[in-house]
């Protein structure tokens, strides 16, 4: 059964969603991310994906206090990403209660630093962020496209021990137009050992069922929750039927 991971994206301490990573296409849904997290937990969810969008844009963690608020008020297993660029950033994320961190840009721009974190903290606490636009890995809050192609990019880190990968098809993110199932299947066909977390475009329970049927291990979803496209209680009951 696919692992279900609701998402909270943060700008100015608020729960928001962007469309295709565009900061000019921002919708604010709730003022208190911690209250949203508590609601997820009350339904039964045990995992949460938190993104510091201010941090991703600023290239350093900005919303560590919001992260700490979530981790002190819930028992959720939180993975946190956005703005982790230095030893101090990753240490701050773990100190604020994150159990896992998602690292994307640094794996492209400073692979030696990423490898050092992988060795220091262990592969079980590191998620490799692979955000894809036009087949290339995108970095720094999706504002820049690198020269890295997805599958070769993954290869060097899978060989180094990475097992957790969050893959976002940017053209799908926040659009509610359905996930990039073929992309995720292609990744899984090459790297079946990965715990691949699909992200972007989920609009309904049918999308999640389709990802499950395709053998994708996990899915992150956010906008479909906040737009009322997914009933979380129904989704939880389906997973636990």
PDB file of C-alpha atoms in Angstrom:
ATOM      1  CA  UNK A   1       0.000   0.000   0.000  1.00  0.00           C
ATOM      2  CA  UNK A   2       1.276   3.445  -0.936  1.00  0.00           C
ATOM      3  CA  UNK A   3       2.502   5.677   1.906  1.00  0.00           C
ATOM      4  CA  UNK A   4       0.380   8.823   2.236  1.00  0.00           C
ATOM      5  CA  UNK A   5       2.218  12.044   3.137  1.00  0.00           C
ATOM      6  CA  UNK A   6       0.234  15.276   3.408  1.00  0.00           C
ATOM      7  CA  UNK A   7       2.215  18.457   2.821  1.00  0.00           C
ATOM      8  CA  UNK A   8       2.459  21.879   4.407  1.00  0.00           C
ATOM      9  CA  UNK A   9       4.277  24.643   2.514  1.00  0.00           C
ATOM     10  CA  UNK A  10       5.213  27.741   4.496  1.00  0.00           C
ATOM     11  CA  UNK A  11       5.613  31.398   3.525  1.00  0.00           C
ATOM     12  CA  UNK A  12       5.628  34.117   6.192  1.00  0.00           C
ATOM     13  CA  UNK A  13       4.653  31.509   8.771  1.00  0.00           C
ATOM     14  CA  UNK A  14       1.441  30.655   6.903  1.00  0.00           C
ATOM     15  CA  UNK A  15       0.242  27.495   5.177  1.00  0.00           C
ATOM     16  CA  UNK A  16       0.284  28.191   1.426  1.00  0.00           C
ATOM     17  CA  UNK A  17       0.462  26.498  -1.970  1.00  0.00           C
ATOM     18  CA  UNK A  18       2.116  27.692  -5.145  1.00  0.00           C
ATOM     19  CA  UNK A  19       1.315  26.779  -8.746  1.00  0.00           C
ATOM     20  CA  UNK A  20       4.254  25.313 -10.681  1.00  0.00           C
ATOM     21  CA  UNK A  21       6.583  26.732  -8.051  1.00  0.00           C
ATOM     22  CA  UNK A  22       5.692  30.309  -8.980  1.00  0.00           C
ATOM     23  CA  UNK A  23       5.866  32.594  -5.940  1.00  0.00           C
ATOM     24  CA  UNK A  24       3.585  35.041  -7.761  1.00  0.00           C
ATOM     25  CA  UNK A  25       0.886  32.339  -7.873  1.00  0.00           C
ATOM     26  CA  UNK A  26       0.480  31.893  -4.132  1.00  0.00           C
ATOM     27  CA  UNK A  27      -2.671  30.960  -2.235  1.00  0.00           C
ATOM     28  CA  UNK A  28      -2.777  31.279   1.555  1.00  0.00           C
ATOM     29  CA  UNK A  29      -4.965  28.570   3.100  1.00  0.00           C
ATOM     30  CA  UNK A  30      -4.356  28.744   6.828  1.00  0.00           C
ATOM     31  CA  UNK A  31      -2.525  31.005   9.267  1.00  0.00           C
ATOM     32  CA  UNK A  32      -1.313  28.225  11.582  1.00  0.00           C
ATOM     33  CA  UNK A  33       0.618  25.329  10.025  1.00  0.00           C
ATOM     34  CA  UNK A  34       0.772  23.631  13.442  1.00  0.00           C
ATOM     35  CA  UNK A  35      -3.022  23.542  13.662  1.00  0.00           C
ATOM     36  CA  UNK A  36      -3.189  21.999  10.186  1.00  0.00           C
ATOM     37  CA  UNK A  37      -0.626  19.388  11.257  1.00  0.00           C
ATOM     38  CA  UNK A  38      -2.680  18.570  14.359  1.00  0.00           C
ATOM     39  CA  UNK A  39      -5.736  18.005  12.179  1.00  0.00           C
ATOM     40  CA  UNK A  40      -3.798  15.571   9.993  1.00  0.00           C
ATOM     41  CA  UNK A  41      -2.645  13.714  13.102  1.00  0.00           C
ATOM     42  CA  UNK A  42      -6.162  13.532  14.535  1.00  0.00           C
ATOM     43  CA  UNK A  43      -7.369  11.788  11.378  1.00  0.00           C
ATOM     44  CA  UNK A  44      -4.625   9.197  11.798  1.00  0.00           C
ATOM     45  CA  UNK A  45      -1.757  10.313   9.583  1.00  0.00           C
ATOM     46  CA  UNK A  46       1.714   9.716  10.998  1.00  0.00           C
ATOM     47  CA  UNK A  47       3.916  11.437   8.425  1.00  0.00           C
ATOM     48  CA  UNK A  48       4.174  15.058   7.252  1.00  0.00           C
ATOM     49  CA  UNK A  49       6.166  16.832   4.544  1.00  0.00           C
ATOM     50  CA  UNK A  50       7.034  20.443   5.413  1.00  0.00           C
ATOM     51  CA  UNK A  51       8.619  22.892   2.967  1.00  0.00           C
ATOM     52  CA  UNK A  52      10.106  26.233   3.969  1.00  0.00           C
ATOM     53  CA  UNK A  53       9.423  28.175   0.772  1.00  0.00           C
ATOM     54  CA  UNK A  54      10.951  31.316   2.247  1.00  0.00           C
ATOM     55  CA  UNK A  55      14.051  29.264   2.957  1.00  0.00           C
ATOM     56  CA  UNK A  56      14.187  27.821  -0.543  1.00  0.00           C
ATOM     57  CA  UNK A  57      14.047  31.323  -1.999  1.00  0.00           C
ATOM     58  CA  UNK A  58      16.467  32.868   0.530  1.00  0.00           C
ATOM     59  CA  UNK A  59      18.950  29.955   0.423  1.00  0.00           C
ATOM     60  CA  UNK A  60      18.891  29.442   4.196  1.00  0.00           C
ATOM     61  CA  UNK A  61      16.307  28.165   6.679  1.00  0.00           C
ATOM     62  CA  UNK A  62      13.777  30.853   7.605  1.00  0.00           C
ATOM     63  CA  UNK A  63      10.859  29.056   9.260  1.00  0.00           C
ATOM     64  CA  UNK A  64      12.613  26.829  11.819  1.00  0.00           C
ATOM     65  CA  UNK A  65      10.330  28.174  14.566  1.00  0.00           C
ATOM     66  CA  UNK A  66       7.253  27.053  12.618  1.00  0.00           C
ATOM     67  CA  UNK A  67       8.857  23.635  12.204  1.00  0.00           C
ATOM     68  CA  UNK A  68       9.491  23.460  15.944  1.00  0.00           C
ATOM     69  CA  UNK A  69       5.911  24.493  16.609  1.00  0.00           C
ATOM     70  CA  UNK A  70       4.700  21.552  14.513  1.00  0.00           C
ATOM     71  CA  UNK A  71       7.047  19.000  16.042  1.00  0.00           C
ATOM     72  CA  UNK A  72       6.308  20.030  19.628  1.00  0.00           C
ATOM     73  CA  UNK A  73       2.531  20.048  19.161  1.00  0.00           C
ATOM     74  CA  UNK A  74       2.280  16.729  17.288  1.00  0.00           C
ATOM     75  CA  UNK A  75       3.879  13.302  17.244  1.00  0.00           C
ATOM     76  CA  UNK A  76       4.097  13.290  13.456  1.00  0.00           C
ATOM     77  CA  UNK A  77       7.224  12.096  11.692  1.00  0.00           C
ATOM     78  CA  UNK A  78       8.210  15.281   9.887  1.00  0.00           C
ATOM     79  CA  UNK A  79      10.472  15.569   6.889  1.00  0.00           C
ATOM     80  CA  UNK A  80      11.603  19.119   6.258  1.00  0.00           C
ATOM     81  CA  UNK A  81      13.087  20.840   3.243  1.00  0.00           C
ATOM     82  CA  UNK A  82      13.736  24.290   1.852  1.00  0.00           C
ATOM     83  CA  UNK A  83      16.845  26.393   2.385  1.00  0.00           C
ATOM     84  CA  UNK A  84      19.139  23.705   3.759  1.00  0.00           C
ATOM     85  CA  UNK A  85      22.464  24.899   2.375  1.00  0.00           C
ATOM     86  CA  UNK A  86      24.977  24.653   5.232  1.00  0.00           C
ATOM     87  CA  UNK A  87      25.972  22.492   8.188  1.00  0.00           C
ATOM     88  CA  UNK A  88      24.214  25.025  10.413  1.00  0.00           C
ATOM     89  CA  UNK A  89      20.981  24.732   8.385  1.00  0.00           C
ATOM     90  CA  UNK A  90      20.764  20.954   8.555  1.00  0.00           C
ATOM     91  CA  UNK A  91      21.668  20.976  12.253  1.00  0.00           C
ATOM     92  CA  UNK A  92      18.934  23.577  12.862  1.00  0.00           C
ATOM     93  CA  UNK A  93      16.346  21.454  11.059  1.00  0.00           C
ATOM     94  CA  UNK A  94      17.122  18.412  13.184  1.00  0.00           C
ATOM     95  CA  UNK A  95      17.288  20.537  16.350  1.00  0.00           C
ATOM     96  CA  UNK A  96      13.802  21.869  15.570  1.00  0.00           C
ATOM     97  CA  UNK A  97      12.471  18.323  15.530  1.00  0.00           C
ATOM     98  CA  UNK A  98      12.625  17.149  11.923  1.00  0.00           C
ATOM     99  CA  UNK A  99      13.224  13.409  11.734  1.00  0.00           C
ATOM    100  CA  UNK A 100      14.242  13.589   8.077  1.00  0.00           C
ATOM    101  CA  UNK A 101      15.425  16.358   5.784  1.00  0.00           C
ATOM    102  CA  UNK A 102      14.943  16.784   2.055  1.00  0.00           C
ATOM    103  CA  UNK A 103      18.048  18.027   0.233  1.00  0.00           C
ATOM    104  CA  UNK A 104      17.873  19.033  -3.418  1.00  0.00           C
ATOM    105  CA  UNK A 105      19.945  21.982  -4.592  1.00  0.00           C
ATOM    106  CA  UNK A 106      23.060  21.140  -2.568  1.00  0.00           C
ATOM    107  CA  UNK A 107      23.169  17.667  -4.140  1.00  0.00           C
ATOM    108  CA  UNK A 108      23.578  19.468  -7.477  1.00  0.00           C
ATOM    109  CA  UNK A 109      25.807  22.402  -6.546  1.00  0.00           C
ATOM    110  CA  UNK A 110      27.912  20.892  -3.723  1.00  0.00           C
ATOM    111  CA  UNK A 111      27.844  17.094  -4.043  1.00  0.00           C
ATOM    112  CA  UNK A 112      30.737  16.633  -1.596  1.00  0.00           C
ATOM    113  CA  UNK A 113      28.756  18.445   1.105  1.00  0.00           C
ATOM    114  CA  UNK A 114      25.719  16.275   0.416  1.00  0.00           C
ATOM    115  CA  UNK A 115      27.848  13.136   0.602  1.00  0.00           C
ATOM    116  CA  UNK A 116      29.242  14.319   3.926  1.00  0.00           C
ATOM    117  CA  UNK A 117      25.740  14.748   5.348  1.00  0.00           C
ATOM    118  CA  UNK A 118      24.765  11.328   4.041  1.00  0.00           C
ATOM    119  CA  UNK A 119      27.692   9.818   5.922  1.00  0.00           C
ATOM    120  CA  UNK A 120      27.193  11.892   9.082  1.00  0.00           C
ATOM    121  CA  UNK A 121      23.428  11.552   9.514  1.00  0.00           C
ATOM    122  CA  UNK A 122      22.752   8.287   7.690  1.00  0.00           C
ATOM    123  CA  UNK A 123      20.747   7.497   4.560  1.00  0.00           C
ATOM    124  CA  UNK A 124      17.636   6.812   6.649  1.00  0.00           C
ATOM    125  CA  UNK A 125      17.439  10.515   7.634  1.00  0.00           C
ATOM    126  CA  UNK A 126      18.194  12.050   4.237  1.00  0.00           C
ATOM    127  CA  UNK A 127      15.733  12.401   1.353  1.00  0.00           C
ATOM    128  CA  UNK A 128      17.227  13.358  -1.999  1.00  0.00           C
ATOM    129  CA  UNK A 129      15.069  15.986  -3.661  1.00  0.00           C
ATOM    130  CA  UNK A 130      14.862  15.513  -7.424  1.00  0.00           C
ATOM    131  CA  UNK A 131      12.734  18.328  -8.811  1.00  0.00           C
ATOM    132  CA  UNK A 132      12.346  17.990 -12.561  1.00  0.00           C
ATOM    133  CA  UNK A 133      11.498  20.521 -15.266  1.00  0.00           C
ATOM    134  CA  UNK A 134      11.920  19.639 -18.952  1.00  0.00           C
ATOM    135  CA  UNK A 135      13.909  16.580 -17.921  1.00  0.00           C
ATOM    136  CA  UNK A 136      16.475  18.606 -15.962  1.00  0.00           C
ATOM    137  CA  UNK A 137      16.957  18.930 -12.207  1.00  0.00           C
ATOM    138  CA  UNK A 138      15.798  22.327 -10.961  1.00  0.00           C
ATOM    139  CA  UNK A 139      17.345  24.079  -7.950  1.00  0.00           C
ATOM    140  CA  UNK A 140      17.016  27.011  -5.538  1.00  0.00           C
ATOM    141  CA  UNK A 141      13.272  27.030  -5.073  1.00  0.00           C
ATOM    142  CA  UNK A 142      12.778  25.961  -8.713  1.00  0.00           C
ATOM    143  CA  UNK A 143      14.097  29.315  -9.900  1.00  0.00           C
ATOM    144  CA  UNK A 144      17.034  27.758 -11.797  1.00  0.00           C
ATOM    145  CA  UNK A 145      17.425  24.697 -14.014  1.00  0.00           C
ATOM    146  CA  UNK A 146      20.673  22.765 -13.808  1.00  0.00           C
ATOM    147  CA  UNK A 147      22.379  20.744 -16.531  1.00  0.00           C
ATOM    148  CA  UNK A 148      21.704  17.500 -14.638  1.00  0.00           C
ATOM    149  CA  UNK A 149      19.455  14.877 -16.267  1.00  0.00           C
ATOM    150  CA  UNK A 150      17.244  12.994 -13.804  1.00  0.00           C
ATOM    151  CA  UNK A 151      18.342   9.374 -14.137  1.00  0.00           C
ATOM    152  CA  UNK A 152      22.135   9.965 -14.198  1.00  0.00           C
ATOM    153  CA  UNK A 153      21.706  12.402 -11.298  1.00  0.00           C
ATOM    154  CA  UNK A 154      19.990   9.696  -9.287  1.00  0.00           C
ATOM    155  CA  UNK A 155      22.573   7.063 -10.214  1.00  0.00           C
ATOM    156  CA  UNK A 156      25.515   8.603  -8.402  1.00  0.00           C
ATOM    157  CA  UNK A 157      23.532   8.979  -5.184  1.00  0.00           C
ATOM    158  CA  UNK A 158      21.824   5.597  -5.326  1.00  0.00           C
ATOM    159  CA  UNK A 159      25.308   4.128  -5.682  1.00  0.00           C
ATOM    160  CA  UNK A 160      26.312   6.124  -2.570  1.00  0.00           C
ATOM    161  CA  UNK A 161      23.484   4.623  -0.524  1.00  0.00           C
ATOM    162  CA  UNK A 162      20.526   6.989  -1.002  1.00  0.00           C
ATOM    163  CA  UNK A 163      17.226   5.120  -0.732  1.00  0.00           C
ATOM    164  CA  UNK A 164      14.723   7.958  -0.164  1.00  0.00           C
ATOM    165  CA  UNK A 165      13.963  10.189  -3.158  1.00  0.00           C
ATOM    166  CA  UNK A 166      11.286  12.873  -3.454  1.00  0.00           C
ATOM    167  CA  UNK A 167      10.604  13.460  -7.140  1.00  0.00           C
ATOM    168  CA  UNK A 168       8.493  16.446  -8.187  1.00  0.00           C
ATOM    169  CA  UNK A 169       7.417  17.107 -11.748  1.00  0.00           C
ATOM    170  CA  UNK A 170       7.339  20.894 -11.547  1.00  0.00           C
ATOM    171  CA  UNK A 171       5.006  21.359 -14.502  1.00  0.00           C
ATOM    172  CA  UNK A 172       2.414  19.365 -12.546  1.00  0.00           C
ATOM    173  CA  UNK A 173       2.893  20.883  -9.109  1.00  0.00           C
ATOM    174  CA  UNK A 174      -0.082  22.772  -7.773  1.00  0.00           C
ATOM    175  CA  UNK A 175      -2.043  22.311 -11.006  1.00  0.00           C
ATOM    176  CA  UNK A 176      -4.414  19.536  -9.871  1.00  0.00           C
ATOM    177  CA  UNK A 177      -3.951  17.999 -13.347  1.00  0.00           C
ATOM    178  CA  UNK A 178      -2.834  14.548 -12.256  1.00  0.00           C
ATOM    179  CA  UNK A 179       0.594  13.143 -11.344  1.00  0.00           C
ATOM    180  CA  UNK A 180       3.412  12.245 -13.743  1.00  0.00           C
ATOM    181  CA  UNK A 181       2.916   8.488 -13.329  1.00  0.00           C
ATOM    182  CA  UNK A 182       5.004   7.547 -16.367  1.00  0.00           C
ATOM    183  CA  UNK A 183       7.962   9.522 -14.991  1.00  0.00           C
ATOM    184  CA  UNK A 184       7.770   7.750 -11.635  1.00  0.00           C
ATOM    185  CA  UNK A 185       7.399   4.347 -13.286  1.00  0.00           C
ATOM    186  CA  UNK A 186      10.497   5.057 -15.369  1.00  0.00           C
ATOM    187  CA  UNK A 187      12.472   5.884 -12.226  1.00  0.00           C
ATOM    188  CA  UNK A 188      11.235   2.754 -10.439  1.00  0.00           C
ATOM    189  CA  UNK A 189      12.057   0.555 -13.435  1.00  0.00           C
ATOM    190  CA  UNK A 190      15.686   1.691 -13.256  1.00  0.00           C
ATOM    191  CA  UNK A 191      15.961   1.950  -9.452  1.00  0.00           C
ATOM    192  CA  UNK A 192      13.468  -0.530  -7.938  1.00  0.00           C
ATOM    193  CA  UNK A 193      15.271  -0.340  -4.590  1.00  0.00           C
ATOM    194  CA  UNK A 194      14.224   3.283  -4.040  1.00  0.00           C
ATOM    195  CA  UNK A 195      11.558   4.502  -1.655  1.00  0.00           C
ATOM    196  CA  UNK A 196      10.303   6.940  -4.261  1.00  0.00           C
ATOM    197  CA  UNK A 197       7.974   9.695  -3.093  1.00  0.00           C
ATOM    198  CA  UNK A 198       5.873  11.067  -5.946  1.00  0.00           C
ATOM    199  CA  UNK A 199       4.988  14.752  -5.790  1.00  0.00           C
ATOM    200  CA  UNK A 200       3.017  17.127  -7.979  1.00  0.00           C
ATOM    201  CA  UNK A 201      -0.384  17.211  -9.621  1.00  0.00           C
ATOM    202  CA  UNK A 202      -2.403  14.968  -7.309  1.00  0.00           C
ATOM    203  CA  UNK A 203      -6.029  16.081  -7.630  1.00  0.00           C
ATOM    204  CA  UNK A 204      -8.139  13.234  -6.265  1.00  0.00           C
ATOM    205  CA  UNK A 205      -8.236   9.884  -4.536  1.00  0.00           C
ATOM    206  CA  UNK A 206      -8.291   8.324  -8.011  1.00  0.00           C
ATOM    207  CA  UNK A 207      -4.835   9.806  -8.671  1.00  0.00           C
ATOM    208  CA  UNK A 208      -3.540   8.249  -5.471  1.00  0.00           C
ATOM    209  CA  UNK A 209      -5.133   4.904  -6.334  1.00  0.00           C
ATOM    210  CA  UNK A 210      -3.464   5.083  -9.762  1.00  0.00           C
ATOM    211  CA  UNK A 211      -0.051   5.726  -8.186  1.00  0.00           C
ATOM    212  CA  UNK A 212      -0.629   2.814  -5.825  1.00  0.00           C
ATOM    213  CA  UNK A 213      -1.608   0.539  -8.722  1.00  0.00           C
ATOM    214  CA  UNK A 214       1.543   1.623 -10.569  1.00  0.00           C
ATOM    215  CA  UNK A 215       3.667   0.451  -7.644  1.00  0.00           C
ATOM    216  CA  UNK A 216       4.867   3.871  -6.500  1.00  0.00           C
ATOM    217  CA  UNK A 217       5.931   3.556  -2.838  1.00  0.00           C
ATOM    218  CA  UNK A 218       4.781   6.949  -1.510  1.00  0.00           C
ATOM    219  CA  UNK A 219       3.016  10.170  -2.445  1.00  0.00           C
ATOM    220  CA  UNK A 220       3.079  13.759  -1.173  1.00  0.00           C
ATOM    221  CA  UNK A 221      -0.038  15.814  -1.756  1.00  0.00           C
ATOM    222  CA  UNK A 222      -1.186  19.224  -0.594  1.00  0.00           C
ATOM    223  CA  UNK A 223      -3.294  21.461  -2.781  1.00  0.00           C
ATOM    224  CA  UNK A 224      -5.949  18.778  -3.316  1.00  0.00           C
ATOM    225  CA  UNK A 225      -6.475  18.744   0.458  1.00  0.00           C
ATOM    226  CA  UNK A 226      -6.818  22.492   0.803  1.00  0.00           C
ATOM    227  CA  UNK A 227      -9.076  22.809  -2.250  1.00  0.00           C
ATOM    228  CA  UNK A 228     -11.412  20.111  -0.891  1.00  0.00           C
ATOM    229  CA  UNK A 229     -10.645  17.662  -3.705  1.00  0.00           C
ATOM    230  CA  UNK A 230      -9.628  14.926  -1.260  1.00  0.00           C
ATOM    231  CA  UNK A 231     -11.523  13.912   1.865  1.00  0.00           C
ATOM    232  CA  UNK A 232      -8.737  12.908   4.242  1.00  0.00           C
ATOM    233  CA  UNK A 233     -10.947  10.694   6.386  1.00  0.00           C
ATOM    234  CA  UNK A 234     -12.075   8.749   3.317  1.00  0.00           C
ATOM    235  CA  UNK A 235      -8.482   8.500   2.145  1.00  0.00           C
ATOM    236  CA  UNK A 236      -7.306   7.239   5.525  1.00  0.00           C
ATOM    237  CA  UNK A 237     -10.117   4.670   5.649  1.00  0.00           C
ATOM    238  CA  UNK A 238      -9.222   3.474   2.132  1.00  0.00           C
ATOM    239  CA  UNK A 239      -5.597   2.965   3.068  1.00  0.00           C
ATOM    240  CA  UNK A 240      -6.501   1.107   6.233  1.00  0.00           C
ATOM    241  CA  UNK A 241      -9.392  -0.967   4.896  1.00  0.00           C
TER     242      UNK A 241
END
